């Protein structure tokens, strides 16, 4: 998401601000969405086994990575899932989440054996924009409720359609 001022829509009637970015709009296939949601939930729950299994299945990892890369993958994933790990409001501003995520970049550059799935580049750009906007606004959001709602919705969707 590109959080420039041209991408905001303010509804005077409801006093709600919307972030819109049609340039970042794209579709994702069902298998990618389900797998990625499983990874987000695993990160939120700090479930290392599911994180690694899904990461290999989806192509984030090959299964041949060294321990340094696996640890960086796990820690960056758990950091990314942190806002969704509790039903308490998450304080984006004081979390230092972006600086903590960037700590793993050099490990990824040195030890990554395969690029992540192509779809993830646009998705992570959108996620980074949303996180940065929440930081800038000083947002405190109960993100776990949102994750639960999305996971429940996804479970109700027919597979293979």
PDB file of C-alpha atoms in Angstrom:
ATOM      1  CA  UNK A   1       0.000   0.000   0.000  1.00  0.00           C
ATOM      2  CA  UNK A   2       1.209   3.444  -0.860  1.00  0.00           C
ATOM      3  CA  UNK A   3       0.174   5.659   2.065  1.00  0.00           C
ATOM      4  CA  UNK A   4       0.455   8.954   0.185  1.00  0.00           C
ATOM      5  CA  UNK A   5      -2.280  11.515   0.712  1.00  0.00           C
ATOM      6  CA  UNK A   6      -3.844  10.838  -2.693  1.00  0.00           C
ATOM      7  CA  UNK A   7      -4.754   7.332  -1.514  1.00  0.00           C
ATOM      8  CA  UNK A   8      -6.954   8.425   1.381  1.00  0.00           C
ATOM      9  CA  UNK A   9     -10.705   8.791   1.218  1.00  0.00           C
ATOM     10  CA  UNK A  10     -12.527  10.567   4.037  1.00  0.00           C
ATOM     11  CA  UNK A  11     -16.238   9.918   4.547  1.00  0.00           C
ATOM     12  CA  UNK A  12     -17.621  13.073   6.201  1.00  0.00           C
ATOM     13  CA  UNK A  13     -20.888  11.379   7.112  1.00  0.00           C
ATOM     14  CA  UNK A  14     -19.286   8.560   9.118  1.00  0.00           C
ATOM     15  CA  UNK A  15     -16.063  10.432   9.972  1.00  0.00           C
ATOM     16  CA  UNK A  16     -14.103   7.433   8.674  1.00  0.00           C
ATOM     17  CA  UNK A  17     -10.817   7.540   6.774  1.00  0.00           C
ATOM     18  CA  UNK A  18     -10.182   4.828   4.191  1.00  0.00           C
ATOM     19  CA  UNK A  19      -6.852   3.916   2.631  1.00  0.00           C
ATOM     20  CA  UNK A  20      -7.320   2.961  -1.012  1.00  0.00           C
ATOM     21  CA  UNK A  21      -4.621   1.960  -3.462  1.00  0.00           C
ATOM     22  CA  UNK A  22      -5.912   0.660  -6.761  1.00  0.00           C
ATOM     23  CA  UNK A  23      -2.340   0.315  -8.014  1.00  0.00           C
ATOM     24  CA  UNK A  24      -1.781  -2.404  -5.421  1.00  0.00           C
ATOM     25  CA  UNK A  25      -5.040  -4.222  -6.201  1.00  0.00           C
ATOM     26  CA  UNK A  26      -4.562  -7.738  -7.482  1.00  0.00           C
ATOM     27  CA  UNK A  27      -5.991 -11.182  -7.022  1.00  0.00           C
ATOM     28  CA  UNK A  28      -4.411 -14.102  -5.216  1.00  0.00           C
ATOM     29  CA  UNK A  29      -5.301 -17.715  -5.886  1.00  0.00           C
ATOM     30  CA  UNK A  30      -7.131 -19.721  -3.265  1.00  0.00           C
ATOM     31  CA  UNK A  31      -4.197 -21.985  -2.385  1.00  0.00           C
ATOM     32  CA  UNK A  32      -1.894 -19.021  -1.766  1.00  0.00           C
ATOM     33  CA  UNK A  33      -4.484 -17.254   0.418  1.00  0.00           C
ATOM     34  CA  UNK A  34      -5.135 -20.333   2.551  1.00  0.00           C
ATOM     35  CA  UNK A  35      -1.435 -21.083   2.952  1.00  0.00           C
ATOM     36  CA  UNK A  36      -0.521 -17.496   3.751  1.00  0.00           C
ATOM     37  CA  UNK A  37      -3.302 -17.234   6.332  1.00  0.00           C
ATOM     38  CA  UNK A  38      -1.981 -20.433   7.923  1.00  0.00           C
ATOM     39  CA  UNK A  39       1.448 -18.797   8.133  1.00  0.00           C
ATOM     40  CA  UNK A  40       0.017 -15.607   9.660  1.00  0.00           C
ATOM     41  CA  UNK A  41      -1.902 -17.657  12.242  1.00  0.00           C
ATOM     42  CA  UNK A  42       1.205 -19.747  12.995  1.00  0.00           C
ATOM     43  CA  UNK A  43       3.211 -16.555  13.492  1.00  0.00           C
ATOM     44  CA  UNK A  44       0.534 -15.081  15.746  1.00  0.00           C
ATOM     45  CA  UNK A  45       0.441 -18.290  17.788  1.00  0.00           C
ATOM     46  CA  UNK A  46       4.231 -18.662  17.720  1.00  0.00           C
ATOM     47  CA  UNK A  47       3.734 -22.141  16.256  1.00  0.00           C
ATOM     48  CA  UNK A  48       7.161 -22.925  14.820  1.00  0.00           C
ATOM     49  CA  UNK A  49       6.217 -26.326  13.361  1.00  0.00           C
ATOM     50  CA  UNK A  50       3.282 -25.018  11.328  1.00  0.00           C
ATOM     51  CA  UNK A  51       5.273 -21.957  10.261  1.00  0.00           C
ATOM     52  CA  UNK A  52       8.119 -24.080   8.895  1.00  0.00           C
ATOM     53  CA  UNK A  53       5.855 -26.704   7.282  1.00  0.00           C
ATOM     54  CA  UNK A  54       3.733 -24.088   5.495  1.00  0.00           C
ATOM     55  CA  UNK A  55       6.803 -22.029   4.562  1.00  0.00           C
ATOM     56  CA  UNK A  56       8.349 -25.045   2.840  1.00  0.00           C
ATOM     57  CA  UNK A  57       5.061 -26.091   1.207  1.00  0.00           C
ATOM     58  CA  UNK A  58       4.505 -22.591  -0.181  1.00  0.00           C
ATOM     59  CA  UNK A  59       8.097 -22.088  -1.349  1.00  0.00           C
ATOM     60  CA  UNK A  60       9.335 -19.535   1.192  1.00  0.00           C
ATOM     61  CA  UNK A  61      11.934 -22.129   2.213  1.00  0.00           C
ATOM     62  CA  UNK A  62      13.399 -25.169   0.468  1.00  0.00           C
ATOM     63  CA  UNK A  63      13.884 -27.324   3.555  1.00  0.00           C
ATOM     64  CA  UNK A  64      17.655 -27.242   3.028  1.00  0.00           C
ATOM     65  CA  UNK A  65      18.320 -23.938   4.825  1.00  0.00           C
ATOM     66  CA  UNK A  66      20.922 -23.664   7.555  1.00  0.00           C
ATOM     67  CA  UNK A  67      20.024 -23.002  11.183  1.00  0.00           C
ATOM     68  CA  UNK A  68      20.887 -19.301  10.886  1.00  0.00           C
ATOM     69  CA  UNK A  69      18.367 -18.801   8.078  1.00  0.00           C
ATOM     70  CA  UNK A  70      15.692 -20.897   9.785  1.00  0.00           C
ATOM     71  CA  UNK A  71      16.046 -18.897  12.993  1.00  0.00           C
ATOM     72  CA  UNK A  72      15.843 -15.575  11.122  1.00  0.00           C
ATOM     73  CA  UNK A  73      12.788 -16.797   9.210  1.00  0.00           C
ATOM     74  CA  UNK A  74      11.103 -17.844  12.448  1.00  0.00           C
ATOM     75  CA  UNK A  75      11.967 -14.648  14.337  1.00  0.00           C
ATOM     76  CA  UNK A  76      10.903 -12.342  11.509  1.00  0.00           C
ATOM     77  CA  UNK A  77       7.675 -14.317  11.111  1.00  0.00           C
ATOM     78  CA  UNK A  78       6.910 -14.167  14.820  1.00  0.00           C
ATOM     79  CA  UNK A  79       7.644 -10.442  14.759  1.00  0.00           C
ATOM     80  CA  UNK A  80       5.339  -9.933  11.773  1.00  0.00           C
ATOM     81  CA  UNK A  81       2.602 -11.911  13.530  1.00  0.00           C
ATOM     82  CA  UNK A  82       3.026 -10.073  16.827  1.00  0.00           C
ATOM     83  CA  UNK A  83       0.093  -7.652  16.339  1.00  0.00           C
ATOM     84  CA  UNK A  84      -2.191 -10.669  15.838  1.00  0.00           C
ATOM     85  CA  UNK A  85      -0.926 -12.618  18.859  1.00  0.00           C
ATOM     86  CA  UNK A  86      -3.211 -11.151  21.497  1.00  0.00           C
ATOM     87  CA  UNK A  87      -6.744  -9.881  21.927  1.00  0.00           C
ATOM     88  CA  UNK A  88      -5.319  -6.845  23.689  1.00  0.00           C
ATOM     89  CA  UNK A  89      -4.853  -3.676  21.597  1.00  0.00           C
ATOM     90  CA  UNK A  90      -1.455  -3.670  19.894  1.00  0.00           C
ATOM     91  CA  UNK A  91       0.483  -0.411  20.224  1.00  0.00           C
ATOM     92  CA  UNK A  92       2.129  -0.057  16.825  1.00  0.00           C
ATOM     93  CA  UNK A  93       4.026   3.125  17.659  1.00  0.00           C
ATOM     94  CA  UNK A  94       5.886   1.768  20.681  1.00  0.00           C
ATOM     95  CA  UNK A  95       6.419  -1.709  19.187  1.00  0.00           C
ATOM     96  CA  UNK A  96       9.486  -0.839  17.072  1.00  0.00           C
ATOM     97  CA  UNK A  97       8.225  -3.577  14.757  1.00  0.00           C
ATOM     98  CA  UNK A  98       9.774  -2.236  11.543  1.00  0.00           C
ATOM     99  CA  UNK A  99      13.255  -1.884  13.024  1.00  0.00           C
ATOM    100  CA  UNK A 100      13.011  -5.350  14.572  1.00  0.00           C
ATOM    101  CA  UNK A 101      11.928  -6.837  11.243  1.00  0.00           C
ATOM    102  CA  UNK A 102      14.821  -5.186   9.413  1.00  0.00           C
ATOM    103  CA  UNK A 103      17.324  -6.881  11.752  1.00  0.00           C
ATOM    104  CA  UNK A 104      16.936 -10.083   9.722  1.00  0.00           C
ATOM    105  CA  UNK A 105      17.555  -8.590   6.276  1.00  0.00           C
ATOM    106  CA  UNK A 106      21.280  -9.309   6.164  1.00  0.00           C
ATOM    107  CA  UNK A 107      20.698 -12.959   7.094  1.00  0.00           C
ATOM    108  CA  UNK A 108      18.142 -13.292   4.302  1.00  0.00           C
ATOM    109  CA  UNK A 109      20.533 -11.725   1.797  1.00  0.00           C
ATOM    110  CA  UNK A 110      23.348 -14.077   2.777  1.00  0.00           C
ATOM    111  CA  UNK A 111      21.533 -17.344   3.498  1.00  0.00           C
ATOM    112  CA  UNK A 112      18.276 -17.412   1.474  1.00  0.00           C
ATOM    113  CA  UNK A 113      18.257 -20.379  -0.940  1.00  0.00           C
ATOM    114  CA  UNK A 114      15.132 -19.455  -2.895  1.00  0.00           C
ATOM    115  CA  UNK A 115      13.163 -16.280  -3.517  1.00  0.00           C
ATOM    116  CA  UNK A 116       9.781 -16.151  -1.814  1.00  0.00           C
ATOM    117  CA  UNK A 117       6.637 -16.737  -3.895  1.00  0.00           C
ATOM    118  CA  UNK A 118       6.054 -13.943  -6.396  1.00  0.00           C
ATOM    119  CA  UNK A 119       2.692 -13.004  -4.852  1.00  0.00           C
ATOM    120  CA  UNK A 120       4.307 -12.089  -1.564  1.00  0.00           C
ATOM    121  CA  UNK A 121       6.115  -9.021  -2.926  1.00  0.00           C
ATOM    122  CA  UNK A 122       2.900  -7.040  -3.430  1.00  0.00           C
ATOM    123  CA  UNK A 123       1.341  -8.453  -0.287  1.00  0.00           C
ATOM    124  CA  UNK A 124       4.315  -7.551   1.929  1.00  0.00           C
ATOM    125  CA  UNK A 125       4.462  -4.083   0.404  1.00  0.00           C
ATOM    126  CA  UNK A 126       0.805  -3.635   1.348  1.00  0.00           C
ATOM    127  CA  UNK A 127       1.392  -5.029   4.849  1.00  0.00           C
ATOM    128  CA  UNK A 128       4.430  -2.782   5.383  1.00  0.00           C
ATOM    129  CA  UNK A 129       2.398   0.233   4.297  1.00  0.00           C
ATOM    130  CA  UNK A 130      -0.420  -0.671   6.685  1.00  0.00           C
ATOM    131  CA  UNK A 131       2.019  -1.224   9.579  1.00  0.00           C
ATOM    132  CA  UNK A 132       3.814   2.057   8.850  1.00  0.00           C
ATOM    133  CA  UNK A 133       0.519   3.919   8.691  1.00  0.00           C
ATOM    134  CA  UNK A 134      -0.531   2.424  12.048  1.00  0.00           C
ATOM    135  CA  UNK A 135       2.825   3.492  13.507  1.00  0.00           C
ATOM    136  CA  UNK A 136       2.462   7.028  12.142  1.00  0.00           C
ATOM    137  CA  UNK A 137      -1.084   7.325  13.480  1.00  0.00           C
ATOM    138  CA  UNK A 138      -0.127   5.866  16.863  1.00  0.00           C
ATOM    139  CA  UNK A 139      -2.762   3.183  16.391  1.00  0.00           C
ATOM    140  CA  UNK A 140      -3.707   0.754  19.153  1.00  0.00           C
ATOM    141  CA  UNK A 141      -5.689  -2.028  17.486  1.00  0.00           C
ATOM    142  CA  UNK A 142      -7.026  -5.386  18.656  1.00  0.00           C
ATOM    143  CA  UNK A 143      -5.677  -7.232  15.628  1.00  0.00           C
ATOM    144  CA  UNK A 144      -6.381 -10.786  16.822  1.00  0.00           C
ATOM    145  CA  UNK A 145     -10.099 -10.176  16.420  1.00  0.00           C
ATOM    146  CA  UNK A 146      -9.452  -9.239  12.783  1.00  0.00           C
ATOM    147  CA  UNK A 147      -7.372 -12.362  12.166  1.00  0.00           C
ATOM    148  CA  UNK A 148     -10.024 -14.587  13.757  1.00  0.00           C
ATOM    149  CA  UNK A 149     -12.700 -12.998  11.569  1.00  0.00           C
ATOM    150  CA  UNK A 150     -10.679 -13.528   8.384  1.00  0.00           C
ATOM    151  CA  UNK A 151      -9.781 -17.117   9.332  1.00  0.00           C
ATOM    152  CA  UNK A 152     -13.431 -17.922  10.081  1.00  0.00           C
ATOM    153  CA  UNK A 153     -14.547 -16.373   6.771  1.00  0.00           C
ATOM    154  CA  UNK A 154     -11.881 -18.348   4.890  1.00  0.00           C
ATOM    155  CA  UNK A 155     -12.983 -21.633   6.484  1.00  0.00           C
ATOM    156  CA  UNK A 156     -16.506 -21.074   5.133  1.00  0.00           C
ATOM    157  CA  UNK A 157     -15.272 -20.603   1.562  1.00  0.00           C
ATOM    158  CA  UNK A 158     -15.635 -23.585  -0.763  1.00  0.00           C
ATOM    159  CA  UNK A 159     -12.344 -25.097  -1.862  1.00  0.00           C
ATOM    160  CA  UNK A 160     -11.447 -25.603  -5.478  1.00  0.00           C
ATOM    161  CA  UNK A 161     -13.868 -23.012  -6.857  1.00  0.00           C
TER     162      UNK A 161
END
